[in-house]
mmCIF file of C-alpha atoms in Angstrom:
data_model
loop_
_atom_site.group_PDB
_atom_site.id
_atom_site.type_symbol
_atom_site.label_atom_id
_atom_site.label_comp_id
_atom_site.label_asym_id
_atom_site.label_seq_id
_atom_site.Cartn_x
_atom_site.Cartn_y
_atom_site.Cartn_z
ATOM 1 C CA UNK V 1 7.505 28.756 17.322
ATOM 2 C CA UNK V 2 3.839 28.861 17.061
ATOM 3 C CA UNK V 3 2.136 25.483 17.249
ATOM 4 C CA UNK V 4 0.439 24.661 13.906
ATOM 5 C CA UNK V 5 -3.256 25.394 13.555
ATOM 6 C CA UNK V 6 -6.001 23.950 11.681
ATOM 7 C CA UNK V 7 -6.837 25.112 8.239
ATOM 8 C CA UNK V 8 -10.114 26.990 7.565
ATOM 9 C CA UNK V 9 -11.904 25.028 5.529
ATOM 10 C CA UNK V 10 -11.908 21.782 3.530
ATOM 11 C CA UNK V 11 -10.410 24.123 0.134
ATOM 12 C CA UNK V 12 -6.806 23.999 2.170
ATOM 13 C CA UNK V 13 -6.535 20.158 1.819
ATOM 14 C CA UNK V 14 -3.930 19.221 -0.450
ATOM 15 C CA UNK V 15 -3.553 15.377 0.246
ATOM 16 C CA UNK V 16 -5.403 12.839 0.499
ATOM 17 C CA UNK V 17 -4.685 9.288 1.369
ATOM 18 C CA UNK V 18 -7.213 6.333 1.099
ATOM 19 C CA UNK V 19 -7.064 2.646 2.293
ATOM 20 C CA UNK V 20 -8.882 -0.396 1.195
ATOM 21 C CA UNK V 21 -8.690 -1.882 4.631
ATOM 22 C CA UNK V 22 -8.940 -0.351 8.081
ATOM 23 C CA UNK V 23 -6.299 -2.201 9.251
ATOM 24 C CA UNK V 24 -4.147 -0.314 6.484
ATOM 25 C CA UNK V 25 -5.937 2.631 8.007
ATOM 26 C CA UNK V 26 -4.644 1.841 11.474
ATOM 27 C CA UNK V 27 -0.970 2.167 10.527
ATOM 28 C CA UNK V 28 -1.301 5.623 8.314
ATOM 29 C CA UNK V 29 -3.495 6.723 11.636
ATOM 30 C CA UNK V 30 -0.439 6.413 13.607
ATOM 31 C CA UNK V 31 1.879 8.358 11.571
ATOM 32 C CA UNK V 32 -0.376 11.556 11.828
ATOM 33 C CA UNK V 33 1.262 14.481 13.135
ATOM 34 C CA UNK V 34 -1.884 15.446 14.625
ATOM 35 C CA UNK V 35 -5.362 15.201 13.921
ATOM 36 C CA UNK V 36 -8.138 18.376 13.499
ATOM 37 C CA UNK V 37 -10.853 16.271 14.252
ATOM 38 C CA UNK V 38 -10.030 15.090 18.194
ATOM 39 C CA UNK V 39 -13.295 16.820 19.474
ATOM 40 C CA UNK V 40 -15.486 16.729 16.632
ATOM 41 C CA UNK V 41 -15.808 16.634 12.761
ATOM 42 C CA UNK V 42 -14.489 20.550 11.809
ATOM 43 C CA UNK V 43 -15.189 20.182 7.893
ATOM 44 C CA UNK V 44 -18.096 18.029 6.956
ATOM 45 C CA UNK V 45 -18.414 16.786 3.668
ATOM 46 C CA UNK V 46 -20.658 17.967 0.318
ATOM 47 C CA UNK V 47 -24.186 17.336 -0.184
ATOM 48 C CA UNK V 48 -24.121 13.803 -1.354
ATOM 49 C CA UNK V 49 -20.827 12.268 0.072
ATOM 50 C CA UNK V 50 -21.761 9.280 2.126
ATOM 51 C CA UNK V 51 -17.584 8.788 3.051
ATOM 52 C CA UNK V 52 -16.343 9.238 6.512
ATOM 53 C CA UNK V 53 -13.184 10.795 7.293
ATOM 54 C CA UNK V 54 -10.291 11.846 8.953
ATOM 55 C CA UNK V 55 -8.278 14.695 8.975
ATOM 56 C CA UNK V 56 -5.095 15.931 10.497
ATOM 57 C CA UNK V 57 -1.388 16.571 9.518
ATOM 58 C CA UNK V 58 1.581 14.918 8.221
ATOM 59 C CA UNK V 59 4.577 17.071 8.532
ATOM 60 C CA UNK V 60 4.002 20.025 6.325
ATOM 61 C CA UNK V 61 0.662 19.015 4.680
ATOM 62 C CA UNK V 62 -2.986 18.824 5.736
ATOM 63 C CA UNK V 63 -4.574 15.313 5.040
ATOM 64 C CA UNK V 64 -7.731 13.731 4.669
ATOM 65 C CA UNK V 65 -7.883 9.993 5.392
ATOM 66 C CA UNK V 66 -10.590 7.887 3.503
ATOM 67 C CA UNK V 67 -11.878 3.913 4.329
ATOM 68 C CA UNK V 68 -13.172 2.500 1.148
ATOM 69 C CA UNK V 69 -16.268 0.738 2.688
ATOM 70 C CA UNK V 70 -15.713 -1.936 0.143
ATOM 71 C CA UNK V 71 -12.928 -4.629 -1.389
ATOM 72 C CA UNK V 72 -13.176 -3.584 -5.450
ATOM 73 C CA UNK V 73 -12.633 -1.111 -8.187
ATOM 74 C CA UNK V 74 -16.540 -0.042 -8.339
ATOM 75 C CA UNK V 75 -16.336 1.192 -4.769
ATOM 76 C CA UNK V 76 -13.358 2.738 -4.896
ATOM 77 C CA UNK V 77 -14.218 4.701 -7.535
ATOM 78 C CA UNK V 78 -17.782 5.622 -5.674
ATOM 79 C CA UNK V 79 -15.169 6.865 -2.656
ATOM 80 C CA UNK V 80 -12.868 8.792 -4.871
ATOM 81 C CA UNK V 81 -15.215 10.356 -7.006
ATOM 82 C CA UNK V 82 -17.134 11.637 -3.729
ATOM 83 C CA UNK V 83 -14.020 12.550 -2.276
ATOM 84 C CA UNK V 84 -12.941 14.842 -4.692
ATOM 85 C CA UNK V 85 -16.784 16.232 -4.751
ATOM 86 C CA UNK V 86 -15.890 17.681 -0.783
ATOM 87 C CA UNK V 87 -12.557 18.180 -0.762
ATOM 88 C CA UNK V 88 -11.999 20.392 -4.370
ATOM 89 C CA UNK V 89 -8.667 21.274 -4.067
ATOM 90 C CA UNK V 90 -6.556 18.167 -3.936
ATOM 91 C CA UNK V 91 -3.174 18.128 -5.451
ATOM 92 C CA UNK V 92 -2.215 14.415 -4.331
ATOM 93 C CA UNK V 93 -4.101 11.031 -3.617
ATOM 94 C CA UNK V 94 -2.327 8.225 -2.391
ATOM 95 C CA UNK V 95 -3.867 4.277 -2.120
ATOM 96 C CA UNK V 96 -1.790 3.183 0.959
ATOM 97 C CA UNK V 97 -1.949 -0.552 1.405
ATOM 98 C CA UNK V 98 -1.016 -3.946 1.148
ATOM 99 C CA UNK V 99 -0.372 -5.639 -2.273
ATOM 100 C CA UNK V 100 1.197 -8.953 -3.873
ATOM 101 C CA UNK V 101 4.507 -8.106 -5.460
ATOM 102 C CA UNK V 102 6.067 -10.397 -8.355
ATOM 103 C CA UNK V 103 8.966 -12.421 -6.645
ATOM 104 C CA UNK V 104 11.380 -10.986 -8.968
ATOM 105 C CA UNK V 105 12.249 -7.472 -10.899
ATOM 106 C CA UNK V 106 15.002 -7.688 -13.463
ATOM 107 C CA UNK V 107 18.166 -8.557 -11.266
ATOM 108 C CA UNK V 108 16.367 -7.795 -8.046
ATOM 109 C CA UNK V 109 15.087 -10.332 -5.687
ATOM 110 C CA UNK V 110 11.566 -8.950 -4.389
ATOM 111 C CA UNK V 111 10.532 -9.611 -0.660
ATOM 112 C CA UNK V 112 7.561 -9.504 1.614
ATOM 113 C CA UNK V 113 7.345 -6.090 3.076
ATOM 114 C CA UNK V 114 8.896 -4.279 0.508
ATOM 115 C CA UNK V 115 7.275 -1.274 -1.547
ATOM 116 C CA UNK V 116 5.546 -0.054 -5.007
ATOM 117 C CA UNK V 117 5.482 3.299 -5.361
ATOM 118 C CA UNK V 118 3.083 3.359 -8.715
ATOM 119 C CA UNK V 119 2.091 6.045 -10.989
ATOM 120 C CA UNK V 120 -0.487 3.859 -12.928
ATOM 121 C CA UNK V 121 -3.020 1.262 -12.365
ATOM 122 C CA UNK V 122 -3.879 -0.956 -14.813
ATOM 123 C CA UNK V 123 -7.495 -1.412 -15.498
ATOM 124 C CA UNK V 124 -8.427 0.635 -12.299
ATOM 125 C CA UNK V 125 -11.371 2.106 -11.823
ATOM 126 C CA UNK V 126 -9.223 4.068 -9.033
ATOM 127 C CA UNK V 127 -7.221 5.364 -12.063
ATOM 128 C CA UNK V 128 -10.392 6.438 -13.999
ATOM 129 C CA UNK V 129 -11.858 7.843 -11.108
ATOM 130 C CA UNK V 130 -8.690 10.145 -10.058
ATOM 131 C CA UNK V 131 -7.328 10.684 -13.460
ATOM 132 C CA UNK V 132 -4.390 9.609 -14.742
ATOM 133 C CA UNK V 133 -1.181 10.512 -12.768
ATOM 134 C CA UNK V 134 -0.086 14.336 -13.903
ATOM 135 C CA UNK V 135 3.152 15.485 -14.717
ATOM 136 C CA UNK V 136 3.342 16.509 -11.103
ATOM 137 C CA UNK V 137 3.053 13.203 -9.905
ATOM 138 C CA UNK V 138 5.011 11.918 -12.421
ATOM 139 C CA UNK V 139 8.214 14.115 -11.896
ATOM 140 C CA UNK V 140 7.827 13.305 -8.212
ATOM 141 C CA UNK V 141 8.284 9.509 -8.460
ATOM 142 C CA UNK V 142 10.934 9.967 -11.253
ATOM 143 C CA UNK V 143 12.751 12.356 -9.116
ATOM 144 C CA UNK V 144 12.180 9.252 -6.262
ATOM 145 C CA UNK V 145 14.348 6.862 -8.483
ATOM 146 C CA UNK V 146 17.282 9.207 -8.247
ATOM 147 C CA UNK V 147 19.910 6.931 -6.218
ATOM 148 C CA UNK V 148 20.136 9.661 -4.306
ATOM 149 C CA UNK V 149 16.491 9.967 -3.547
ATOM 150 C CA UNK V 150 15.684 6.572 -3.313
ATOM 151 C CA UNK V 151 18.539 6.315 -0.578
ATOM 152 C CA UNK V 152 16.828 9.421 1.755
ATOM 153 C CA UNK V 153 13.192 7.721 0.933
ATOM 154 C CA UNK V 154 14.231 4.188 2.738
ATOM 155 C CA UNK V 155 16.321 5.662 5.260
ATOM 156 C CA UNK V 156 12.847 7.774 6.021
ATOM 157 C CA UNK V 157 10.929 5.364 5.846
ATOM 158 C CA UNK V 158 12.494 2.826 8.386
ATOM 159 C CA UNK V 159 12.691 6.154 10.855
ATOM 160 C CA UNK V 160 8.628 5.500 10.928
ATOM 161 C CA UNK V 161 8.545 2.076 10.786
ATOM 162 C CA UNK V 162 10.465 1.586 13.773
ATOM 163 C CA UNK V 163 8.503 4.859 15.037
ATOM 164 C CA UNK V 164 4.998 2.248 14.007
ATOM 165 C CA UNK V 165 7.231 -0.842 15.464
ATOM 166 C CA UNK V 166 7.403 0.796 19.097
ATOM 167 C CA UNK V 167 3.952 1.718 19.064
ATOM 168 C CA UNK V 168 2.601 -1.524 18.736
ATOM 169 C CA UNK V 169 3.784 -5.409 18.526
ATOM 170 C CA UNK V 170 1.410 -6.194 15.864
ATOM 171 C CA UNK V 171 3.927 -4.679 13.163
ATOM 172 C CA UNK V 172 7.375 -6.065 14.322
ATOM 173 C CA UNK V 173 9.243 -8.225 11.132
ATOM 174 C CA UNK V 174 8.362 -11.367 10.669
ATOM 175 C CA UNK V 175 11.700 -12.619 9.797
ATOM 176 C CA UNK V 176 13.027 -13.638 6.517
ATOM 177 C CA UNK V 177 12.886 -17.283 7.007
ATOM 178 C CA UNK V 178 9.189 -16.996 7.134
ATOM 179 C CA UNK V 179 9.406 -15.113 3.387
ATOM 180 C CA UNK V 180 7.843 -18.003 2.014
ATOM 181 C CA UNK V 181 7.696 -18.020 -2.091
ATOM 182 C CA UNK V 182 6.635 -21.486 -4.079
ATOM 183 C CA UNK V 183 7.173 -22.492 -7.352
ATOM 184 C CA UNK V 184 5.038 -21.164 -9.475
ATOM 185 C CA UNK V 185 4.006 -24.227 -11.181
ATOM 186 C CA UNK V 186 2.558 -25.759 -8.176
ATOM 187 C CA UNK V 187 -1.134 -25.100 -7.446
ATOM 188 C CA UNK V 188 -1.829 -24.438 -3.765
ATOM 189 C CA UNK V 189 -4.999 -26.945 -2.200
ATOM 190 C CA UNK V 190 -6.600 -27.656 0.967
ATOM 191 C CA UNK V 191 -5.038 -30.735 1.865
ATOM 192 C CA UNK V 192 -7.904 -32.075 4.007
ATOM 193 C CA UNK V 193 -11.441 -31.469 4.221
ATOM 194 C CA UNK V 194 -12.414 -29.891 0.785
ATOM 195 C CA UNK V 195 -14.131 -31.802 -1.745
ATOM 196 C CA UNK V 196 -13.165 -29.676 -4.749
ATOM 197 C CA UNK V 197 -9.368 -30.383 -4.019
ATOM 198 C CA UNK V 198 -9.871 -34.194 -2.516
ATOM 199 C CA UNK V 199 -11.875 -35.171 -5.686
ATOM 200 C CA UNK V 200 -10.635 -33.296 -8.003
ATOM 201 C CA UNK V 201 -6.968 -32.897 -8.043
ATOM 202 C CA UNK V 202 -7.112 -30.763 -11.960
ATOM 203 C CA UNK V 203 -9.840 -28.669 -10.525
ATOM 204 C CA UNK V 204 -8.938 -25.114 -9.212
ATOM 205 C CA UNK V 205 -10.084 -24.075 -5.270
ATOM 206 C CA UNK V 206 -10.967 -20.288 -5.823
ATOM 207 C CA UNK V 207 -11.054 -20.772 -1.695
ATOM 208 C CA UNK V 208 -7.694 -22.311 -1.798
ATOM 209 C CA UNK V 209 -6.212 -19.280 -3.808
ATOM 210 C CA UNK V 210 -7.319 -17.218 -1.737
ATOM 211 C CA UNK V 211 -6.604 -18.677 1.837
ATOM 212 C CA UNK V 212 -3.469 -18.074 4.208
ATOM 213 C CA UNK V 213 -1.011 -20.352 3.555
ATOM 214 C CA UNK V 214 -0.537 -22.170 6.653
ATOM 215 C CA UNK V 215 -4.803 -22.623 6.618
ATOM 216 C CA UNK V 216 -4.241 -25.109 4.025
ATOM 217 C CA UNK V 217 -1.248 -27.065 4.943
ATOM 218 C CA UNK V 218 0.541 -26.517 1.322
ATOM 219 C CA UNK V 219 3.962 -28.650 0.775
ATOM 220 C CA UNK V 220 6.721 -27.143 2.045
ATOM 221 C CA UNK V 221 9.101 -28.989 -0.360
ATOM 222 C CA UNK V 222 7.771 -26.982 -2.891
ATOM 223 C CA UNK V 223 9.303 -23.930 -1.671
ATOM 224 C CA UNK V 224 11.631 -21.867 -3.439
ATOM 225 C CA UNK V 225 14.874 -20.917 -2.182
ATOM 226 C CA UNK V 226 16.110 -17.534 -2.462
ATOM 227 C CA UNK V 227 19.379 -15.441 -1.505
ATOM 228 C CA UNK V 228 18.876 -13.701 1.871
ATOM 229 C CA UNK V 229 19.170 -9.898 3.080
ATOM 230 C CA UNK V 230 22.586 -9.478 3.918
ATOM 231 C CA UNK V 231 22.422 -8.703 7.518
ATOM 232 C CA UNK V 232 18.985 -9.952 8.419
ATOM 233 C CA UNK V 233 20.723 -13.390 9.323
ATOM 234 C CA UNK V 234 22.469 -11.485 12.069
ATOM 235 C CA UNK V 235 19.515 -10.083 13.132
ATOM 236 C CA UNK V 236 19.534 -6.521 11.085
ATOM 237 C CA UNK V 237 16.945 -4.183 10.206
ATOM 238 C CA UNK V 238 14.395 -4.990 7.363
ATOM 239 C CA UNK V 239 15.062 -2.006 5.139
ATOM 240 C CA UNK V 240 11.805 -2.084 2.375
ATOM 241 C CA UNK V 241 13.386 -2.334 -1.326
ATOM 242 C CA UNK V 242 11.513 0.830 -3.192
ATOM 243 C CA UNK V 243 10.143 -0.274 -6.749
ATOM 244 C CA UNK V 244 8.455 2.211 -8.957
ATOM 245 C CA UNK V 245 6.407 1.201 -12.244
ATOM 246 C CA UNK V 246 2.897 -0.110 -12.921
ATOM 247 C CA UNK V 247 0.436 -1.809 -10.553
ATOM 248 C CA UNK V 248 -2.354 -4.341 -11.793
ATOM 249 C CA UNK V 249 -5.839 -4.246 -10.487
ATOM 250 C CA UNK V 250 -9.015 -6.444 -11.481
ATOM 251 C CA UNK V 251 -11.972 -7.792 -9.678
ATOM 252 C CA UNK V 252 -10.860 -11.626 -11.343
ATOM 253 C CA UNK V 253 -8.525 -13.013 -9.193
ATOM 254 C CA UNK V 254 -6.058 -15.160 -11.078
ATOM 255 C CA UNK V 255 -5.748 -19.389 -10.873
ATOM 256 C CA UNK V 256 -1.957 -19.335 -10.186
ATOM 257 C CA UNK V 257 1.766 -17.594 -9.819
ATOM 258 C CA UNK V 258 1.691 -18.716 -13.543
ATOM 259 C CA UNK V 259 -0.994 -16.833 -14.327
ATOM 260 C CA UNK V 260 0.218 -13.336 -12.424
ATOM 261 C CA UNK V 261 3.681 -13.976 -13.703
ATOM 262 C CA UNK V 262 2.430 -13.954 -17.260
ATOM 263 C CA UNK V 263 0.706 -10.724 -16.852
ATOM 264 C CA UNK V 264 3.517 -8.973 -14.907
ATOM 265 C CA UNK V 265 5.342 -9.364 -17.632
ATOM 266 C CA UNK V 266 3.471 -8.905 -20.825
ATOM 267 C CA UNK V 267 2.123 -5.482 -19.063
ATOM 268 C CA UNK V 268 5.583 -4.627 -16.936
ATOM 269 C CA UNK V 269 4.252 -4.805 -13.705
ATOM 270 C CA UNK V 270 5.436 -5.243 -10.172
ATOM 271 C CA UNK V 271 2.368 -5.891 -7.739
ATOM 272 C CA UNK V 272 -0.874 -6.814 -7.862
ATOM 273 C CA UNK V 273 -3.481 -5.030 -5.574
ATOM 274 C CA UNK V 274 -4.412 -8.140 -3.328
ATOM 275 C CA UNK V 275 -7.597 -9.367 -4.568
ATOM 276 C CA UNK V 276 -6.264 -9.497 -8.041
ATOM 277 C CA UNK V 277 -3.419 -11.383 -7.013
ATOM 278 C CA UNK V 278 -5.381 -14.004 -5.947
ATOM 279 C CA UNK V 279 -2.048 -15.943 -5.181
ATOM 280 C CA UNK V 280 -1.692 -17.503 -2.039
ATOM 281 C CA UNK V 281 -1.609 -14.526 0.917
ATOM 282 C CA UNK V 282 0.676 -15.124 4.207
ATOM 283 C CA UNK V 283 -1.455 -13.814 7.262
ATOM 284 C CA UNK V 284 1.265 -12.688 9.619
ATOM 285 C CA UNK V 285 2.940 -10.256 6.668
ATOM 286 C CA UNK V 286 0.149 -8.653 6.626
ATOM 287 C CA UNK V 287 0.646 -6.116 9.287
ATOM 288 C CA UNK V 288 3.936 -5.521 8.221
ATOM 289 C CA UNK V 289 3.527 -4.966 5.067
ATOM 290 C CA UNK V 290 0.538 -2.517 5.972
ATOM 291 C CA UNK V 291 3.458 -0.570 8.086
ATOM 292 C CA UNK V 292 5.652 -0.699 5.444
ATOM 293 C CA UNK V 293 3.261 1.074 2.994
ATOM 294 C CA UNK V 294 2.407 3.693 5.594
ATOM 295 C CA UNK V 295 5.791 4.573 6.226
ATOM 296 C CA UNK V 296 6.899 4.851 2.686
ATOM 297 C CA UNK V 297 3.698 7.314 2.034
ATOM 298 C CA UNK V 298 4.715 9.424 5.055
ATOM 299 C CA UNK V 299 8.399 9.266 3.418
ATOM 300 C CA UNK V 300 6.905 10.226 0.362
ATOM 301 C CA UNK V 301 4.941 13.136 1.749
ATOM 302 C CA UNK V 302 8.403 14.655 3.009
ATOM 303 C CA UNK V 303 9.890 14.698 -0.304
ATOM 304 C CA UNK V 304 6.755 16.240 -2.537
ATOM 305 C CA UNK V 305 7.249 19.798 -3.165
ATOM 306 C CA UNK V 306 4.105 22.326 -2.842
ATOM 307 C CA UNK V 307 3.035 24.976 -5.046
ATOM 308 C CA UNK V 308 3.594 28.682 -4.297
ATOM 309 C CA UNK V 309 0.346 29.058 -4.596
ATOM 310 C CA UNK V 310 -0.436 26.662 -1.617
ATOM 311 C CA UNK V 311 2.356 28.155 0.623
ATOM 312 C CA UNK V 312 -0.316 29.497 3.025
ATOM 313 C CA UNK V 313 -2.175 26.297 3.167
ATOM 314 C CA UNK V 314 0.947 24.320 3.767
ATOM 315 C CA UNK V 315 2.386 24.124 7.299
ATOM 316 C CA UNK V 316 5.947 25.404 7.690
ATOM 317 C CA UNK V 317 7.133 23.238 10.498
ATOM 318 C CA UNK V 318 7.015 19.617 10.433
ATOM 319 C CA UNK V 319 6.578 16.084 12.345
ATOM 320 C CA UNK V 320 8.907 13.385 12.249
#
C-alpha cells in the first residue's frame, strides 16, 4: 500500500479544526496522522489572512489546524471568517477545547472531563461567522446519539486518549475524588488578601470567579457530594460521558453556578465555553479535559462520511 501523499492545493481541505488555546492545540497536534508542513509551509494562505496554520492528516481526511490569537467571540470570528477566505472548500469546522459543563443533564450526573459534542452556539459570533450547522452536520451528530454510535464514539475515543496519555504525563486523570462541584448557592472568595472579598462580603470578586479553585482557599464543606463512576474507585478507566445539544458563549462572564444554572436551563444547554462560564475553573482538569476534547474530535472524524464528490481528496487508508 502506497503511503498517503499530500494534497495539491489548499481546495482539497475538507476539515478544519480550531482551538482557543494552544494548549488545546497541543493535544489535537498529537493526534495527527501526519503533518504536510514538517519542512516548510506547502499552502500559504489568501491575500489578507493574517492566521497561521497547520496542516496534516487525521485518518482519512486532510486538516487544517487554526490558534485563535485571542480569548472572545470578535476574534474568533476574525479567524474563521479568514479561514474560510484561504481554505474555500471546507465541509467541516470543529472548535476543539475545554468548556464548563452544567453538573447535571436530566438523570445524568455530568463530570470533569467529559464531552459536548454541539451543533449550535448560542450568541456566538463563531456561529455567525461559520454559519449555522447544515443538515450535514446535523445528521452526523444525530446519527452520533444512536446507542449504537455513541457506544463506538467513546470506545474511540479512550483508544486516543490513552494513545495522548502515553505520550505525555501532563494528561493522565486526575481522579474522581478531585471532581470537585459546590453548591451553587455559595459564592466562591479569596479568603485572604483581597479587599473586595475581606470588606465586602455581598460584593462579587470578578477575580475570584475566575481563579483556580485551590488559589483561593474556598470551603471545602461546601462541597457537593455526588455518586461515583462505577469502577473508577477500583482504579478503572475514565470513559468521557458524550452529551450532544446546545453550547452557550458570551464575552460576560456570569456572578455564580446560580446564574449559569438559570441559563442552562431556560436555553437547554449543557456547557459553557470557559470564559462565559465564569464559574470557578479547577487548574489540574484542564489538561485532561483538553485531551478529552481532542480525542472525541479525532473519534468524530472517523465516523463523518465524505461526499463522492471529495473521494479523490479524501485519503483511503487511515491512522489510528
Amino acid at each position: 500500500m502506497s503511503a498517503p501523499q499530500p494534497p495539491a492545493d489548499r481546495k482539497s481541505f475538507r476539515v478544519a479544526i480550531l482551538c482557543a488555546l494552544p494548549h488545546e492545540a497541543d493535544a489535537v497536534a498529537l493526534l495527527f496522522d501526519q503533518f504536510w508542513d514538517e519542512e516548510r509551509d506547502p499552502y500559504g494562505r489568501a491575500n489578507g489572512d493574517r492566521n497561521s496554520y497547520n496542516t496534516g492528516r487525521i485518518r482519512q481526511h486532510h486538516v487544517v489546524l487554526a490558534v485563535l490569537p485571542r480569548i472572545g467571540t470578535s476574534s474568533a470570528a476574525a479567524t474563521t471568517a479568514s479561514l474560510r477566505s484561504s481554505y474555500t472548500n471546507l465541509r467541516l469546522a470543529i472548535l476543539v477545547g475545554i468548556c464548563g459543563g452544567v453538573p447535571r443533564i436530566k438523570d445524568d450526573n455530568v463530570f470533569l472531563g467529559d464531552v459536548y459534542p454541539s451543533h449550535f452556539t448560542i450568541k456566538s459570533a463563531i456561529e455567525d461567522s461559520l454559519r449555522r450547522a447544515n443538515t450535514d452536520i446535523g445528521s452526523l451528530l444525530a446519527n452520533l446519539e444512536i446507542k449504537l454510535n455513541k457506544a463506538r464514539l467513546q470506545a474511540k475515543a479512550s483508544t486516543h486518549l490513552k494513545h495522548l496519555q502515553a505520550a505525555t504525563k501532563h494528561y493522565q486523570y486526575p481522579g474522581i475524588e478531585n471532581n470537585t462541584l459546590y453548591d451553587p448557592k455559595y459564592t466562591h472568595r479569596h479568603q485572604k488578601g483581597c479587599s473586595v472579598c475581606v470588606n465586602d462580603p455581598s460584593a462579587f470578586c470578578e477575580s475570584a470567579s475566575r481563579a483556580f479553585y485551590m488559589e483561593t482557599g474556598c470551603d471545602s464543606t461546601s462541597v457537593v457530594a455526588r455518586e461515583r463512576f462505577a469502577g473508577l474507585v477500583d482504579g478503572g478507566d475514565f470513559i468521557p460521558g458524550i452529551f450532544i445539544s446546545r453550547i452557550g458563549s458570551g464575552n460576560t462572564v456570569m456572578k455564580s453556578r446560580e446564574d449559569q444554572d438559570r441559563i442552562a436551563a431556560n436555553n437547554d444547554l449543557i456547557a459553557f465555553e470557559m470564559e462565559g462560564a465564569g464559574a470557578h475553573k479547577n487548574k489540574s482538569w484542564q489538561d485532561f479535559a483538553a485531551a478529552t476534547a481532542a480525542s472525541m474530535a479525532k473519534a468524530i472524524l472517523k465516523r463523518y462520511q465524505v461526499h463522492d464528490e471529495d473521494q479523490e481528496t479524501t485519503l483511503k487508508n487511515g491512522g489510528i
